[in-house]
Short mmCIF file of C-alpha atoms in Angstrom, two decimals:
data_model
loop_
_atom_site.label_atom_id
_atom_site.label_comp_id
_atom_site.label_asym_id
_atom_site.label_seq_id
_atom_site.Cartn_x
_atom_site.Cartn_y
_atom_site.Cartn_z
CA UNK A 248 -111.11 -150.88 43.08
CA UNK A 249 -113.28 -153.01 45.36
CA UNK A 250 -115.12 -155.91 43.69
CA UNK A 251 -118.19 -157.50 45.28
CA UNK A 252 -119.19 -160.84 43.73
CA UNK A 253 -122.73 -162.13 44.35
CA UNK A 254 -123.83 -165.60 43.13
CA UNK A 255 -127.18 -165.38 41.32
CA UNK A 256 -128.28 -168.77 42.61
CA UNK A 257 -127.54 -167.96 46.23
CA UNK A 258 -124.47 -168.49 48.32
CA UNK A 259 -121.91 -166.37 50.15
CA UNK A 260 -120.76 -163.09 48.64
CA UNK A 261 -117.09 -162.57 47.89
CA UNK A 262 -115.11 -159.33 48.08
CA UNK A 263 -111.77 -158.61 46.45
CA UNK A 264 -109.71 -155.51 45.78
CA UNK A 265 -107.13 -154.35 43.29
CA UNK A 266 -104.32 -152.03 44.24
CA UNK A 267 -101.83 -150.11 42.10
CA UNK A 268 -99.36 -152.99 42.02
CA UNK A 269 -99.06 -155.51 39.21
CA UNK A 270 -99.35 -158.47 41.58
CA UNK A 271 -102.90 -157.41 42.56
CA UNK A 272 -104.07 -155.76 39.33
CA UNK A 273 -105.53 -157.62 37.52
CA UNK A 274 -107.07 -159.46 40.47
CA UNK A 275 -107.85 -163.17 39.92
CA UNK A 276 -110.95 -164.39 41.80
CA UNK A 277 -111.51 -168.21 41.87
CA UNK A 278 -115.20 -169.01 41.24
CA UNK A 279 -117.23 -172.18 40.76
CA UNK A 280 -119.33 -172.64 37.62
CA UNK A 281 -122.40 -170.43 37.71
CA UNK A 282 -123.73 -166.94 37.17
CA UNK A 283 -122.57 -163.95 39.19
CA UNK A 284 -123.19 -160.26 39.58
CA UNK A 285 -120.16 -158.01 39.93
CA UNK A 286 -120.35 -154.64 41.69
CA UNK A 287 -117.24 -152.55 41.16
CA UNK A 288 -116.48 -149.53 43.36
CA UNK A 289 -113.47 -147.27 42.77
CA UNK A 290 -111.41 -146.24 45.80
CA UNK A 291 -110.18 -142.67 46.19
CA UNK A 292 -111.72 -141.23 43.00
CA UNK A 293 -114.18 -138.43 43.77
CA UNK A 294 -117.51 -138.80 41.99
CA UNK A 295 -116.73 -142.08 40.23
CA UNK A 296 -119.88 -144.16 39.81
CA UNK A 297 -120.27 -147.78 40.82
CA UNK A 298 -120.53 -150.22 37.95
CA UNK A 299 -122.34 -153.55 37.72
CA UNK A 300 -121.85 -156.47 35.36
CA UNK A 301 -123.09 -160.02 35.06
CA UNK A 302 -120.78 -162.90 34.20
CA UNK A 303 -121.07 -166.66 33.80
CA UNK A 304 -118.38 -169.26 34.54
CA UNK A 305 -118.75 -172.36 32.33
CA UNK A 306 -116.63 -175.56 32.65
CA UNK A 307 -114.08 -173.85 34.83
CA UNK A 308 -113.42 -171.25 32.15
CA UNK A 309 -111.91 -167.80 32.59
CA UNK A 310 -113.80 -164.50 32.23
CA UNK A 311 -111.92 -161.24 31.95
CA UNK A 312 -113.26 -157.75 32.60
CA UNK A 313 -111.43 -154.41 32.49
CA UNK A 314 -112.60 -151.16 34.11
CA UNK A 315 -111.06 -147.83 33.15
CA UNK A 316 -111.21 -145.09 35.78
CA UNK A 317 -108.91 -142.60 34.08
CA UNK A 318 -109.26 -139.10 35.52
CA UNK A 319 -108.84 -135.52 34.38
CA UNK A 320 -108.99 -132.19 36.13
CA UNK A 321 -111.30 -129.18 36.05
CA UNK A 322 -109.97 -125.74 37.00
CA UNK A 323 -112.79 -123.44 38.18
CA UNK A 324 -112.12 -119.71 38.26
CA UNK A 325 -114.55 -117.10 39.59
CA UNK A 326 -114.45 -113.31 39.66
CA UNK A 327 -116.83 -110.51 40.58
CA UNK A 328 -116.47 -107.30 38.62
CA UNK A 329 -113.06 -108.59 37.54
CA UNK A 330 -111.68 -109.38 41.03
CA UNK A 331 -111.30 -112.86 42.54
CA UNK A 332 -114.60 -113.92 44.09
CA UNK A 333 -115.74 -116.55 46.59
CA UNK A 334 -118.21 -118.95 44.98
CA UNK A 335 -119.27 -122.54 45.47
CA UNK A 336 -119.22 -124.94 42.54
CA UNK A 337 -121.01 -128.17 41.66
CA UNK A 338 -119.97 -130.49 38.86
CA UNK A 339 -122.67 -132.79 37.47
CA UNK A 340 -122.51 -135.60 34.95
CA UNK A 341 -124.10 -134.27 31.76
CA UNK A 342 -127.89 -134.52 31.96
CA UNK A 343 -127.93 -135.66 35.61
CA UNK A 344 -128.56 -133.01 38.28
CA UNK A 345 -129.54 -135.48 41.00
CA UNK A 346 -126.10 -135.81 42.58
CA UNK A 347 -122.98 -133.72 42.09
CA UNK A 348 -119.82 -135.54 41.05
CA UNK A 349 -117.70 -132.91 42.82
CA UNK A 350 -118.34 -129.81 44.93
CA UNK A 351 -116.12 -127.13 46.38
CA UNK A 352 -115.38 -123.46 46.88
CA UNK A 353 -113.01 -120.99 45.25
CA UNK A 354 -112.50 -118.41 48.02
CA UNK A 355 -110.76 -115.15 47.05
CA UNK A 356 -107.08 -116.05 47.06
CA UNK A 357 -104.88 -116.96 44.11
CA UNK A 358 -103.85 -120.16 45.88
CA UNK A 359 -107.43 -121.50 45.76
CA UNK A 360 -108.98 -119.60 42.84
CA UNK A 361 -109.09 -121.24 40.37
CA UNK A 362 -110.14 -124.27 42.39
CA UNK A 363 -109.33 -127.70 40.99
CA UNK A 364 -111.33 -130.93 41.03
CA UNK A 365 -110.07 -134.33 39.86
CA UNK A 366 -112.90 -136.38 38.38
CA UNK A 367 -113.37 -139.36 36.03
CA UNK A 368 -113.10 -138.60 32.32
CA UNK A 369 -116.45 -137.76 30.76
CA UNK A 370 -118.96 -135.02 29.91
CA UNK A 371 -120.00 -132.61 32.66
CA UNK A 372 -121.96 -129.49 33.55
CA UNK A 373 -120.65 -126.90 36.03
CA UNK A 374 -122.88 -124.68 38.18
CA UNK A 375 -121.47 -121.77 40.19
CA UNK A 376 -123.21 -120.00 43.09
CA UNK A 377 -122.11 -116.48 44.04
CA UNK A 378 -122.15 -116.43 47.83
CA UNK A 379 -120.98 -112.81 48.02
CA UNK A 380 -124.08 -111.48 46.22
CA UNK A 381 -127.51 -111.23 47.83
CA UNK A 382 -129.84 -113.95 46.62
CA UNK A 383 -126.87 -116.17 45.74
CA UNK A 384 -127.34 -116.10 41.95
CA UNK A 385 -126.30 -119.12 39.87
CA UNK A 386 -124.29 -119.36 36.69
CA UNK A 387 -124.67 -122.49 34.56
CA UNK A 388 -121.58 -122.85 32.41
CA UNK A 389 -121.45 -124.50 28.96
CA UNK A 390 -120.97 -128.30 29.00
CA UNK A 391 -117.38 -129.54 29.14
CA UNK A 392 -115.56 -132.73 28.20
CA UNK A 393 -112.85 -133.95 30.58
CA UNK A 394 -110.24 -136.14 28.88
CA UNK A 395 -107.92 -138.53 30.74
CA UNK A 396 -104.78 -136.92 32.17
CA UNK A 397 -105.79 -133.43 30.99
CA UNK A 398 -107.20 -130.23 32.48
CA UNK A 399 -110.22 -128.19 31.39
CA UNK A 400 -110.43 -124.58 32.57
CA UNK A 401 -113.77 -122.84 33.13
CA UNK A 402 -114.42 -119.37 34.50
CA UNK A 403 -117.20 -116.87 35.10
CA UNK A 404 -117.36 -113.21 36.07
CA UNK A 405 -120.36 -112.19 38.18
CA UNK A 406 -121.59 -108.59 38.06
CA UNK A 407 -122.65 -106.74 41.19
CA UNK A 408 -123.18 -103.29 42.60
CA UNK A 409 -123.52 -101.94 46.11
CA UNK A 410 -126.40 -100.29 47.91
CA UNK A 411 -125.98 -98.23 51.09
CA UNK A 412 -129.17 -97.13 52.86
CA UNK A 413 -128.88 -94.54 55.63
CA UNK A 414 -131.95 -94.00 57.82
CA UNK A 415 -132.23 -90.81 59.89
CA UNK A 416 -134.72 -88.50 61.50
CA UNK A 417 -133.25 -85.09 60.95
CA UNK A 418 -129.68 -85.35 62.27
CA UNK A 419 -130.36 -88.46 64.39
CA UNK A 420 -129.63 -92.00 63.26
CA UNK A 421 -132.67 -94.29 63.30
CA UNK A 422 -132.76 -98.00 64.15
CA UNK A 423 -134.62 -99.66 61.30
CA UNK A 424 -134.88 -102.88 59.32
CA UNK A 425 -134.21 -102.45 55.60
CA UNK A 426 -135.57 -105.12 53.24
CA UNK A 427 -134.41 -105.10 49.62
CA UNK A 428 -137.04 -106.52 47.30
CA UNK A 429 -137.21 -107.34 43.58
CA UNK A 430 -140.14 -108.73 41.63
CA UNK A 431 -142.13 -109.00 44.85
CA UNK A 432 -139.55 -111.10 46.68
CA UNK A 433 -137.13 -110.18 49.46
CA UNK A 434 -133.58 -110.49 48.15
CA UNK A 435 -131.76 -109.40 51.31
CA UNK A 436 -132.33 -107.47 54.48
CA UNK A 437 -130.37 -105.86 57.27
CA UNK A 438 -130.68 -103.55 60.25
CA UNK A 439 -129.18 -100.10 60.70
CA UNK A 440 -129.08 -99.88 64.50
CA UNK A 441 -127.92 -96.57 65.96
CA UNK A 442 -124.21 -96.58 65.10
CA UNK A 443 -122.38 -94.99 62.16
CA UNK A 444 -120.61 -98.33 61.64
CA UNK A 445 -123.92 -100.01 60.75
CA UNK A 446 -126.01 -97.07 59.52
CA UNK A 447 -125.93 -96.94 56.53
CA UNK A 448 -126.60 -100.65 56.12
CA UNK A 449 -124.93 -102.09 53.02
CA UNK A 450 -125.95 -104.71 50.44
CA UNK A 451 -124.21 -106.37 47.50
CA UNK A 452 -126.71 -106.90 44.68
CA UNK A 453 -126.95 -107.96 41.07
CA UNK A 454 -127.53 -105.04 38.69
CA UNK A 455 -131.24 -104.26 38.34
CA UNK A 456 -134.21 -102.45 39.85
CA UNK A 457 -135.08 -102.84 43.52
CA UNK A 458 -137.29 -101.43 46.25
CA UNK A 459 -135.77 -100.71 49.65
CA UNK A 460 -138.49 -101.06 52.29
CA UNK A 461 -137.59 -99.34 55.56
CA UNK A 462 -139.34 -100.23 58.82
CA UNK A 463 -138.32 -98.23 61.88
CA UNK A 464 -138.24 -100.36 65.00
CA UNK A 465 -141.68 -99.74 66.51
CA UNK A 466 -142.17 -96.76 64.21
CA UNK A 467 -142.57 -95.37 60.70
CA UNK A 468 -142.33 -97.19 57.38
CA UNK A 469 -141.01 -95.88 54.07
CA UNK A 470 -139.95 -97.31 50.70
CA UNK A 471 -137.49 -96.19 48.06
CA UNK A 472 -136.96 -97.32 44.46
CA UNK A 473 -133.30 -97.81 43.50
CA UNK A 474 -131.44 -98.95 40.38
CA UNK A 475 -128.18 -100.85 40.87
CA UNK A 476 -125.45 -100.83 38.24
CA UNK A 477 -122.33 -102.98 38.15
CA UNK A 478 -119.37 -101.65 40.10
CA UNK A 479 -120.14 -98.51 42.12
CA UNK A 480 -122.13 -98.21 45.33
CA UNK A 481 -125.48 -96.43 45.27
CA UNK A 482 -125.95 -94.23 48.36
CA UNK A 483 -129.49 -93.60 49.54
CA UNK A 484 -130.80 -91.75 52.57
CA UNK A 485 -134.26 -91.86 54.03
CA UNK A 486 -135.13 -89.05 56.44
CA UNK A 487 -138.17 -90.10 58.43
CA UNK A 488 -138.71 -86.48 59.47
CA UNK A 489 -139.46 -85.40 55.92
CA UNK A 490 -140.16 -88.49 53.77
CA UNK A 491 -143.77 -89.41 52.99
#
């Protein structure tokens, strides 16, 4: 740890550091009589908070302080419809969402999912964000307690379904923008262009009811109500030659 010592009555600040060797930990800091403020900062521990204490040296006496920065580990697993899924995670101290203690990403490989974060022992809240699903839905997991030298495992399975929207005029592919909306808000959008590789345009969505709003480039507009269920892809076609 790094220790900053500030005299309350004025004077030069002092800085000292402990290492992992017995000759430097505990660290003895010679001080004259007086009152001081200590600011302690851990080195190399992700998310560990700074600590402050006040001490007073009287008649050349000795004051002892101990700071415990024991750590534990959190294993974060994420799946989508049962398969490994790429999500981001944030770990917050319980009741404090201002600054994450640790952040990271699981990706979709067994070597990184579950992801692992080493953090100080304590109570925490974990929030996952599904980056593979339109709208990037969140999952707030139940609070956890991380004990020193131990691991806590958390996991969540996100549900999603697919939507494929093909836009044509008769037998001809149509270049159009497709906006997927729910509850009056745009969740995702894409463009079909004029190639079979992009038309139909595809979306990954949470299960629920949506409206697909189709706007032909410099042309017609149509809308289609769709219901997405977990797992399979819903195929929809809008024929601008016949649709009203």
